[in-house]
């Protein structure tokens, strides 16, 4: 089987030599029957775990009715999803003097949501300049790639989209870069791929203020941080930052590909044909996402993420592990800065049945499903500590 896949593989993903055939909760199973504790939420998308029974039931039921039809017609699942998603955003981010987050462009991935965000910022302001942050990651399609700072991703594909600058997440740089010419400033509240760096609250509030002063739009990319991951439904809640546009993806569809751009009513709408996505807002993804939103709220998973995240951080810190320089993060989005490269650590963890992620060359990233069983977490943490103390 692996040879068959290798013969056609694009090469675009760094792949592990295992064949995953099944998953449930926070457990992955390979073709040889070996079980792995998933501390990666399968690249950060499985916030409610793999195959959550309520998400599975919603997918099964909707699949028997209508899988896909575009926004060129109305659909009950899409209407309810719009309403439930924007209600959740309104309830958590509160009212703003700049209007509520009520308009939604549905799509099929995080990068696509950011593409829509960049286009919307240019369209709604009539300006072209975009500001993004160093260490930021927003995806690999051309617009999203132009907002992504790391040269490693951009270099082979230059020129990227013109009009983007990248600045350090410090007030002086934002003050200089965000001007009356700026269409939008795009940020992650916790920079995930860039090494799990939490942006300070004062900086976030300063950036928001600078956007308001200049008329630039603040786009918050919550593709990785969103939906309970950081201990709140949306990471901007921690600082009270109130974005003009917010992008979502990863766990939004509970495993069914899905992304969304949500923005303030006052900004306007796209004219027909100016943007689009064949599978955006398809009823199957909307039904799955409705189940995800409901599970997150009913099972109080943000609170659980906050509690378990604190426990992991204090457990790792108090163990004084030889390989560890720093432990940081928010909720169940944790970065462990190592004194050496992370690749051999990931390999040892895999051998011991724990699946984790890197975030740059020396950071071990832990993003377990918010539903992970405490006994699985305990077992995984024992393994992590053993590997990091060896
Ligand atoms: N934005 C952030 C913060 C991400 O972490 C990612 C993916 O890792 C993306 C955007 C891109 O999402 P996708 O891979 O669904 O295109």
Short mmCIF file of C-alpha atoms and ligand atoms in Angstrom, two decimals:
data_model
loop_
_atom_site.label_atom_id
_atom_site.label_comp_id
_atom_site.label_asym_id
_atom_site.label_seq_id
_atom_site.Cartn_x
_atom_site.Cartn_y
_atom_site.Cartn_z
CA UNK A 1 0.00 0.00 0.00
CA UNK A 2 2.74 2.47 0.96
CA UNK A 3 4.59 1.83 -2.30
CA UNK A 4 1.36 2.48 -4.19
CA UNK A 5 0.90 5.81 -2.41
CA UNK A 6 4.58 6.76 -2.76
CA UNK A 7 4.33 6.29 -6.52
CA UNK A 8 1.83 9.15 -6.73
CA UNK A 9 2.72 11.29 -3.71
CA UNK A 10 3.33 15.00 -4.49
CA UNK A 11 6.12 15.21 -1.95
CA UNK A 12 4.54 18.33 -0.42
CA UNK A 13 4.11 16.90 3.09
CA UNK A 14 6.77 15.62 5.47
CA UNK A 15 5.36 12.16 6.01
CA UNK A 16 5.76 9.63 8.83
CA UNK A 17 6.28 5.97 7.90
CA UNK A 18 2.93 4.75 9.28
CA UNK A 19 -0.43 3.96 7.71
CA UNK A 20 -3.26 5.40 9.78
CA UNK A 21 -6.47 3.50 9.17
CA UNK A 22 -8.81 4.50 12.00
CA UNK A 23 -9.27 7.06 14.78
CA UNK A 24 -11.59 7.60 17.70
CA UNK A 25 -11.46 10.36 20.33
CA UNK A 26 -7.78 11.10 20.88
CA UNK A 27 -6.56 7.72 19.61
CA UNK A 28 -5.17 6.91 16.17
CA UNK A 29 -4.70 3.36 14.95
CA UNK A 30 -2.26 2.18 12.30
CA UNK A 31 -2.52 -0.74 9.87
CA UNK A 32 -0.54 -3.00 12.23
CA UNK A 33 -3.00 -2.31 15.04
CA UNK A 34 -0.66 -0.01 16.97
CA UNK A 35 -2.44 2.77 18.84
CA UNK A 36 -1.12 6.35 19.15
CA UNK A 37 -2.29 9.04 21.56
CA UNK A 38 -2.96 12.02 19.33
CA UNK A 39 -1.36 15.10 20.90
CA UNK A 40 -1.64 16.88 17.54
CA UNK A 41 -5.42 16.77 17.06
CA UNK A 42 -4.41 15.57 13.59
CA UNK A 43 -2.71 18.89 12.64
CA UNK A 44 -4.93 20.93 14.95
CA UNK A 45 -8.33 20.18 13.46
CA UNK A 46 -9.79 17.58 15.82
CA UNK A 47 -10.84 19.83 18.72
CA UNK A 48 -13.86 17.62 19.52
CA UNK A 49 -11.79 14.49 18.84
CA UNK A 50 -11.96 12.01 15.98
CA UNK A 51 -15.40 10.70 15.05
CA UNK A 52 -17.29 12.35 17.88
CA UNK A 53 -20.62 10.42 17.94
CA UNK A 54 -22.69 13.60 17.53
CA UNK A 55 -20.62 14.86 14.60
CA UNK A 56 -20.71 11.41 13.01
CA UNK A 57 -24.50 11.21 13.38
CA UNK A 58 -24.95 14.68 11.84
CA UNK A 59 -22.72 13.74 8.88
CA UNK A 60 -24.51 10.42 8.35
CA UNK A 61 -27.94 12.00 8.48
CA UNK A 62 -27.08 14.88 6.15
CA UNK A 63 -25.20 12.62 3.70
CA UNK A 64 -28.47 10.78 3.08
CA UNK A 65 -30.26 14.03 2.21
CA UNK A 66 -27.95 16.41 0.36
CA UNK A 67 -24.16 16.46 0.36
CA UNK A 68 -23.41 19.56 -1.67
CA UNK A 69 -25.16 22.40 -3.34
CA UNK A 70 -23.72 25.88 -3.72
CA UNK A 71 -24.91 29.13 -2.25
CA UNK A 72 -26.78 29.70 -5.51
CA UNK A 73 -29.73 28.15 -3.67
CA UNK A 74 -30.90 28.42 -0.08
CA UNK A 75 -30.38 25.51 2.32
CA UNK A 76 -31.70 24.87 5.82
CA UNK A 77 -28.39 23.56 7.23
CA UNK A 78 -26.46 26.56 5.90
CA UNK A 79 -28.99 29.03 7.28
CA UNK A 80 -28.89 27.41 10.73
CA UNK A 81 -25.09 27.18 10.67
CA UNK A 82 -24.75 30.89 9.76
CA UNK A 83 -27.05 31.77 12.60
CA UNK A 84 -25.43 29.48 15.19
CA UNK A 85 -21.87 30.45 14.26
CA UNK A 86 -22.51 34.19 14.33
CA UNK A 87 -24.51 33.84 17.55
CA UNK A 88 -21.52 32.06 19.14
CA UNK A 89 -19.20 34.83 17.90
CA UNK A 90 -21.56 37.55 19.15
CA UNK A 91 -22.05 35.89 22.52
CA UNK A 92 -18.35 35.52 23.15
CA UNK A 93 -16.87 38.62 21.52
CA UNK A 94 -19.72 40.88 22.56
CA UNK A 95 -21.17 43.93 20.86
CA UNK A 96 -18.84 46.42 19.30
CA UNK A 97 -19.27 50.02 18.33
CA UNK A 98 -18.19 48.86 14.88
CA UNK A 99 -21.13 46.48 14.41
CA UNK A 100 -21.55 42.75 14.88
CA UNK A 101 -19.82 39.90 13.08
CA UNK A 102 -22.79 38.73 11.02
CA UNK A 103 -21.62 38.28 7.40
CA UNK A 104 -20.09 34.93 6.48
CA UNK A 105 -18.20 33.71 3.43
CA UNK A 106 -18.05 29.90 3.69
CA UNK A 107 -15.22 27.99 2.01
CA UNK A 108 -13.27 24.75 2.37
CA UNK A 109 -9.95 25.49 4.09
CA UNK A 110 -8.05 27.92 6.27
CA UNK A 111 -5.96 29.33 3.46
CA UNK A 112 -9.11 29.94 1.45
CA UNK A 113 -10.65 31.81 4.39
CA UNK A 114 -7.57 34.05 4.56
CA UNK A 115 -7.68 34.61 0.78
CA UNK A 116 -11.23 35.82 1.25
CA UNK A 117 -10.14 38.00 4.18
CA UNK A 118 -7.42 39.70 2.16
CA UNK A 119 -9.76 40.30 -0.79
CA UNK A 120 -12.49 41.59 1.53
CA UNK A 121 -10.08 44.01 3.25
CA UNK A 122 -9.01 45.42 -0.12
CA UNK A 123 -12.57 45.56 -1.40
CA UNK A 124 -14.12 47.16 1.67
CA UNK A 125 -11.42 49.80 2.18
CA UNK A 126 -10.49 50.49 -1.45
CA UNK A 127 -6.85 50.27 -0.30
CA UNK A 128 -4.23 47.71 -1.28
CA UNK A 129 -1.49 47.59 1.38
CA UNK A 130 -1.51 44.68 3.80
CA UNK A 131 0.46 44.30 7.02
CA UNK A 132 1.26 40.91 8.56
CA UNK A 133 3.50 39.81 11.40
CA UNK A 134 6.89 38.14 11.43
CA UNK A 135 6.54 34.52 12.66
CA UNK A 136 2.94 34.62 11.35
CA UNK A 137 1.51 31.73 9.32
CA UNK A 138 -1.65 32.06 7.26
CA UNK A 139 -1.50 29.27 4.67
CA UNK A 140 0.15 28.39 1.38
CA UNK A 141 -2.08 29.72 -1.41
CA UNK A 142 -0.76 32.92 -2.97
CA UNK A 143 -2.61 35.53 -0.91
CA UNK A 144 -2.24 33.56 2.32
CA UNK A 145 1.41 32.85 1.45
CA UNK A 146 2.02 36.56 0.92
CA UNK A 147 0.79 37.15 4.47
CA UNK A 148 2.95 34.28 5.77
CA UNK A 149 6.30 35.56 6.97
CA UNK A 150 8.66 32.60 6.76
CA UNK A 151 10.90 32.88 3.67
CA UNK A 152 11.17 29.08 3.56
CA UNK A 153 7.58 28.90 2.31
CA UNK A 154 7.78 31.91 -0.03
CA UNK A 155 11.23 31.81 -1.66
CA UNK A 156 10.63 29.15 -4.35
CA UNK A 157 7.44 30.86 -5.53
CA UNK A 158 8.44 34.51 -5.77
CA UNK A 159 7.03 36.91 -6.72
CA UNK A 160 4.18 36.62 -4.23
CA UNK A 161 1.24 39.06 -4.19
CA UNK A 162 2.55 42.64 -4.00
CA UNK A 163 1.58 45.06 -1.24
CA UNK A 164 2.44 42.97 1.85
CA UNK A 165 4.89 43.98 4.58
CA UNK A 166 5.87 41.93 7.63
CA UNK A 167 6.71 43.56 10.93
CA UNK A 168 7.66 42.39 14.40
CA UNK A 169 4.76 42.21 16.86
CA UNK A 170 5.86 45.38 18.69
CA UNK A 171 4.02 48.69 19.00
CA UNK A 172 6.61 50.90 17.24
CA UNK A 173 6.60 48.70 14.15
CA UNK A 174 2.80 48.61 13.98
CA UNK A 175 2.66 52.37 14.42
CA UNK A 176 4.97 52.81 11.40
CA UNK A 177 3.53 50.09 9.17
CA UNK A 178 -0.23 50.55 9.65
CA UNK A 179 -1.18 53.82 7.96
CA UNK A 180 -4.06 55.45 6.06
CA UNK A 181 -2.90 53.39 3.05
CA UNK A 182 -3.36 50.06 4.86
CA UNK A 183 -6.29 47.84 3.91
CA UNK A 184 -5.76 45.30 6.66
CA UNK A 185 -3.55 44.00 9.43
CA UNK A 186 -3.66 40.20 9.75
CA UNK A 187 -2.58 38.53 12.99
CA UNK A 188 -2.79 35.30 15.00
CA UNK A 189 -3.35 35.84 18.74
CA UNK A 190 -1.10 32.84 19.39
CA UNK A 191 1.36 32.33 16.54
CA UNK A 192 1.14 28.57 16.05
CA UNK A 193 3.41 27.47 13.21
CA UNK A 194 5.78 30.29 14.15
CA UNK A 195 6.63 28.56 17.44
CA UNK A 196 3.56 28.97 19.71
CA UNK A 197 4.13 32.58 20.74
CA UNK A 198 1.28 34.32 22.60
CA UNK A 199 1.03 37.98 21.60
CA UNK A 200 0.78 40.23 24.68
CA UNK A 201 -2.60 41.76 25.46
CA UNK A 202 -1.23 45.35 25.39
CA UNK A 203 0.19 44.74 21.94
CA UNK A 204 -3.12 43.36 20.64
CA UNK A 205 -5.07 46.31 22.02
CA UNK A 206 -2.53 48.73 20.57
CA UNK A 207 -2.81 47.06 17.14
CA UNK A 208 -6.60 47.29 17.32
CA UNK A 209 -6.42 50.97 18.25
CA UNK A 210 -3.95 51.70 15.46
CA UNK A 211 -6.31 50.02 12.95
CA UNK A 212 -9.24 52.10 14.19
CA UNK A 213 -7.23 55.30 13.98
CA UNK A 214 -6.10 54.68 10.40
CA UNK A 215 -9.22 52.94 9.06
CA UNK A 216 -7.29 49.71 8.43
CA UNK A 217 -9.25 46.51 9.10
CA UNK A 218 -8.09 44.09 11.77
CA UNK A 219 -8.21 40.49 10.54
CA UNK A 220 -7.73 37.87 13.25
CA UNK A 221 -6.76 34.44 11.95
CA UNK A 222 -8.35 31.99 14.43
CA UNK A 223 -7.89 28.99 12.17
CA UNK A 224 -5.68 27.21 14.71
CA UNK A 225 -6.55 29.11 17.90
CA UNK A 226 -10.32 29.05 17.42
CA UNK A 227 -13.14 26.92 18.73
CA UNK A 228 -12.03 26.34 22.29
CA UNK A 229 -8.39 25.53 21.63
CA UNK A 230 -6.89 28.27 23.85
CA UNK A 231 -9.37 27.97 26.72
CA UNK A 232 -11.92 30.38 25.23
CA UNK A 233 -14.15 29.81 22.21
CA UNK A 234 -12.03 32.37 20.32
CA UNK A 235 -8.54 33.42 21.36
CA UNK A 236 -9.31 37.15 20.97
CA UNK A 237 -11.61 36.87 23.97
CA UNK A 238 -8.57 36.67 26.28
CA UNK A 239 -7.63 40.27 25.51
CA UNK A 240 -11.03 41.69 24.57
CA UNK A 241 -9.79 42.42 21.04
CA UNK A 242 -12.69 42.78 18.66
CA UNK A 243 -11.72 41.96 15.06
CA UNK A 244 -13.31 43.47 11.97
CA UNK A 245 -12.85 40.17 10.16
CA UNK A 246 -12.14 36.73 11.61
CA UNK A 247 -10.99 33.64 9.75
CA UNK A 248 -11.83 30.10 10.82
CA UNK A 249 -10.94 26.64 9.58
CA UNK A 250 -9.42 23.39 10.87
CA UNK A 251 -11.88 22.11 13.53
CA UNK A 252 -14.80 24.13 12.17
CA UNK A 253 -16.12 21.20 10.10
CA UNK A 254 -15.23 18.40 12.54
CA UNK A 255 -13.07 16.78 9.84
CA UNK A 256 -15.17 17.76 6.84
CA UNK A 257 -13.10 20.37 4.94
CA UNK A 258 -14.43 23.78 5.91
CA UNK A 259 -13.31 27.37 6.37
CA UNK A 260 -15.07 30.67 6.91
CA UNK A 261 -14.51 34.39 6.83
CA UNK A 262 -16.84 36.32 9.14
CA UNK A 263 -17.00 40.12 9.15
CA UNK A 264 -18.82 43.12 10.51
CA UNK A 265 -22.14 43.98 8.96
CA UNK A 266 -21.14 47.61 8.42
CA UNK A 267 -18.27 46.75 6.10
CA UNK A 268 -20.52 45.70 3.24
CA UNK A 269 -20.85 42.59 1.08
CA UNK A 270 -19.28 41.15 -2.07
CA UNK A 271 -21.05 41.80 -5.37
CA UNK A 272 -22.15 38.54 -7.09
CA UNK A 273 -19.26 36.85 -8.87
CA UNK A 274 -16.49 38.82 -7.09
CA UNK A 275 -15.62 35.81 -4.97
CA UNK A 276 -16.78 32.20 -4.71
CA UNK A 277 -16.07 28.60 -3.78
CA UNK A 278 -17.93 25.60 -5.24
CA UNK A 279 -18.04 23.63 -2.00
CA UNK A 280 -18.28 26.62 0.37
CA UNK A 281 -21.23 26.26 2.74
CA UNK A 282 -22.16 22.81 1.48
CA UNK A 283 -24.90 21.25 3.62
CA UNK A 284 -22.72 18.31 4.73
CA UNK A 285 -20.01 20.59 6.16
CA UNK A 286 -22.65 22.90 7.68
CA UNK A 287 -24.39 19.99 9.42
CA UNK A 288 -21.05 18.71 10.76
CA UNK A 289 -20.07 22.20 11.94
CA UNK A 290 -23.40 22.71 13.70
CA UNK A 291 -22.70 19.53 15.66
CA UNK A 292 -19.15 20.71 16.46
CA UNK A 293 -20.40 24.07 17.78
CA UNK A 294 -23.03 22.38 19.89
CA UNK A 295 -20.58 19.80 21.33
CA UNK A 296 -18.07 22.55 22.18
CA UNK A 297 -20.70 24.44 24.12
CA UNK A 298 -22.55 21.54 25.75
CA UNK A 299 -19.41 19.69 26.83
CA UNK A 300 -17.84 22.98 28.01
CA UNK A 301 -14.69 22.17 26.07
CA UNK A 302 -13.13 25.65 26.26
CA UNK A 303 -13.15 25.42 30.07
CA UNK A 304 -11.71 21.91 29.84
CA UNK A 305 -8.95 23.15 27.51
CA UNK A 306 -8.07 25.92 29.97
CA UNK A 307 -7.92 23.47 32.90
CA UNK A 308 -5.97 20.72 31.12
CA UNK A 309 -3.63 23.24 29.50
CA UNK A 310 -2.65 24.70 32.86
CA UNK A 311 -2.08 21.21 34.18
CA UNK A 312 0.19 20.24 31.27
CA UNK A 313 2.23 23.43 31.53
CA UNK A 314 2.77 23.12 35.28
CA UNK A 315 3.50 19.39 35.00
CA UNK A 316 6.16 19.93 32.33
CA UNK A 317 7.69 22.91 34.12
CA UNK A 318 7.86 21.30 37.55
CA UNK A 319 9.59 18.24 36.06
CA UNK A 320 12.72 20.33 35.23
CA UNK A 321 13.35 18.35 32.08
CA UNK A 322 16.89 18.35 30.69
CA UNK A 323 15.88 19.17 27.13
CA UNK A 324 13.42 21.96 27.96
CA UNK A 325 14.27 25.66 27.71
CA UNK A 326 10.74 27.07 28.04
CA UNK A 327 7.09 25.99 28.15
CA UNK A 328 4.50 28.45 26.83
CA UNK A 329 1.03 28.62 25.33
CA UNK A 330 -2.63 29.10 26.10
CA UNK A 331 -5.12 26.36 26.92
CA UNK A 332 -4.40 23.25 24.87
CA UNK A 333 -2.07 25.06 22.48
CA UNK A 334 1.32 24.44 24.03
CA UNK A 335 4.85 24.99 22.77
CA UNK A 336 7.86 23.39 24.43
CA UNK A 337 11.05 25.20 23.42
CA UNK A 338 13.86 22.64 23.39
CA UNK A 339 17.61 22.99 23.80
CA UNK A 340 18.03 20.96 20.60
CA UNK A 341 16.16 20.05 17.42
CA UNK A 342 12.69 18.61 17.72
CA UNK A 343 12.83 15.98 14.95
CA UNK A 344 14.45 13.18 17.01
CA UNK A 345 11.99 13.89 19.83
CA UNK A 346 9.03 13.44 17.48
CA UNK A 347 10.49 10.13 16.29
CA UNK A 348 10.99 8.81 19.86
CA UNK A 349 7.45 9.89 20.78
CA UNK A 350 6.07 8.04 17.74
CA UNK A 351 7.96 4.88 18.71
CA UNK A 352 6.38 5.14 22.16
CA UNK A 353 2.89 5.68 20.74
CA UNK A 354 2.51 9.46 21.04
CA UNK A 355 1.81 11.68 18.03
CA UNK A 356 2.94 15.31 18.42
CA UNK A 357 3.88 18.19 16.12
CA UNK A 358 6.81 20.54 15.59
CA UNK A 359 6.45 24.33 15.43
CA UNK A 360 9.75 25.36 13.86
CA UNK A 361 13.08 23.53 14.30
CA UNK A 362 13.28 23.48 18.11
CA UNK A 363 9.70 23.64 19.37
CA UNK A 364 7.53 20.67 20.29
CA UNK A 365 3.87 21.60 19.78
CA UNK A 366 1.10 19.91 21.75
CA UNK A 367 -2.46 20.37 20.48
CA UNK A 368 -4.46 17.45 21.88
CA UNK A 369 -8.19 17.12 21.18
CA UNK A 370 -10.08 19.07 23.87
CA UNK A 371 -11.94 15.83 24.61
CA UNK A 372 -8.80 13.78 25.37
CA UNK A 373 -9.38 11.33 28.25
CA UNK A 374 -7.42 12.28 31.34
CA UNK A 375 -5.84 8.79 31.49
CA UNK A 376 -4.63 9.16 27.88
CA UNK A 377 -3.22 12.57 28.71
CA UNK A 378 -1.45 11.18 31.80
CA UNK A 379 0.07 8.32 29.77
CA UNK A 380 1.16 10.68 26.98
CA UNK A 381 2.70 13.16 29.43
CA UNK A 382 4.73 10.40 31.10
CA UNK A 383 6.13 9.50 27.67
CA UNK A 384 6.84 13.14 26.78
CA UNK A 385 8.66 13.69 30.07
CA UNK A 386 10.70 10.51 29.67
CA UNK A 387 11.75 11.49 26.13
CA UNK A 388 12.58 15.08 27.12
CA UNK A 389 14.67 13.97 30.10
CA UNK A 390 16.61 11.28 28.26
N1 LIG B 1 -3.81 29.95 9.38
C1 LIG B 1 -3.27 29.31 10.43
C2 LIG B 1 -3.06 30.06 11.71
C3 LIG B 1 -2.91 27.96 10.33
O1 LIG B 1 -2.36 27.34 11.38
C4 LIG B 1 -3.13 27.28 9.11
C5 LIG B 1 -2.73 25.87 8.95
O2 LIG B 1 -1.95 25.33 9.67
C6 LIG B 1 -3.71 27.98 8.04
C7 LIG B 1 -4.03 29.31 8.22
C8 LIG B 1 -3.96 27.30 6.73
O3 LIG B 1 -5.02 26.42 6.86
P1 LIG B 1 -5.25 25.26 5.76
O4 LIG B 1 -4.13 24.30 5.90
O5 LIG B 1 -6.59 24.68 6.10
O6 LIG B 1 -5.26 25.93 4.43
#
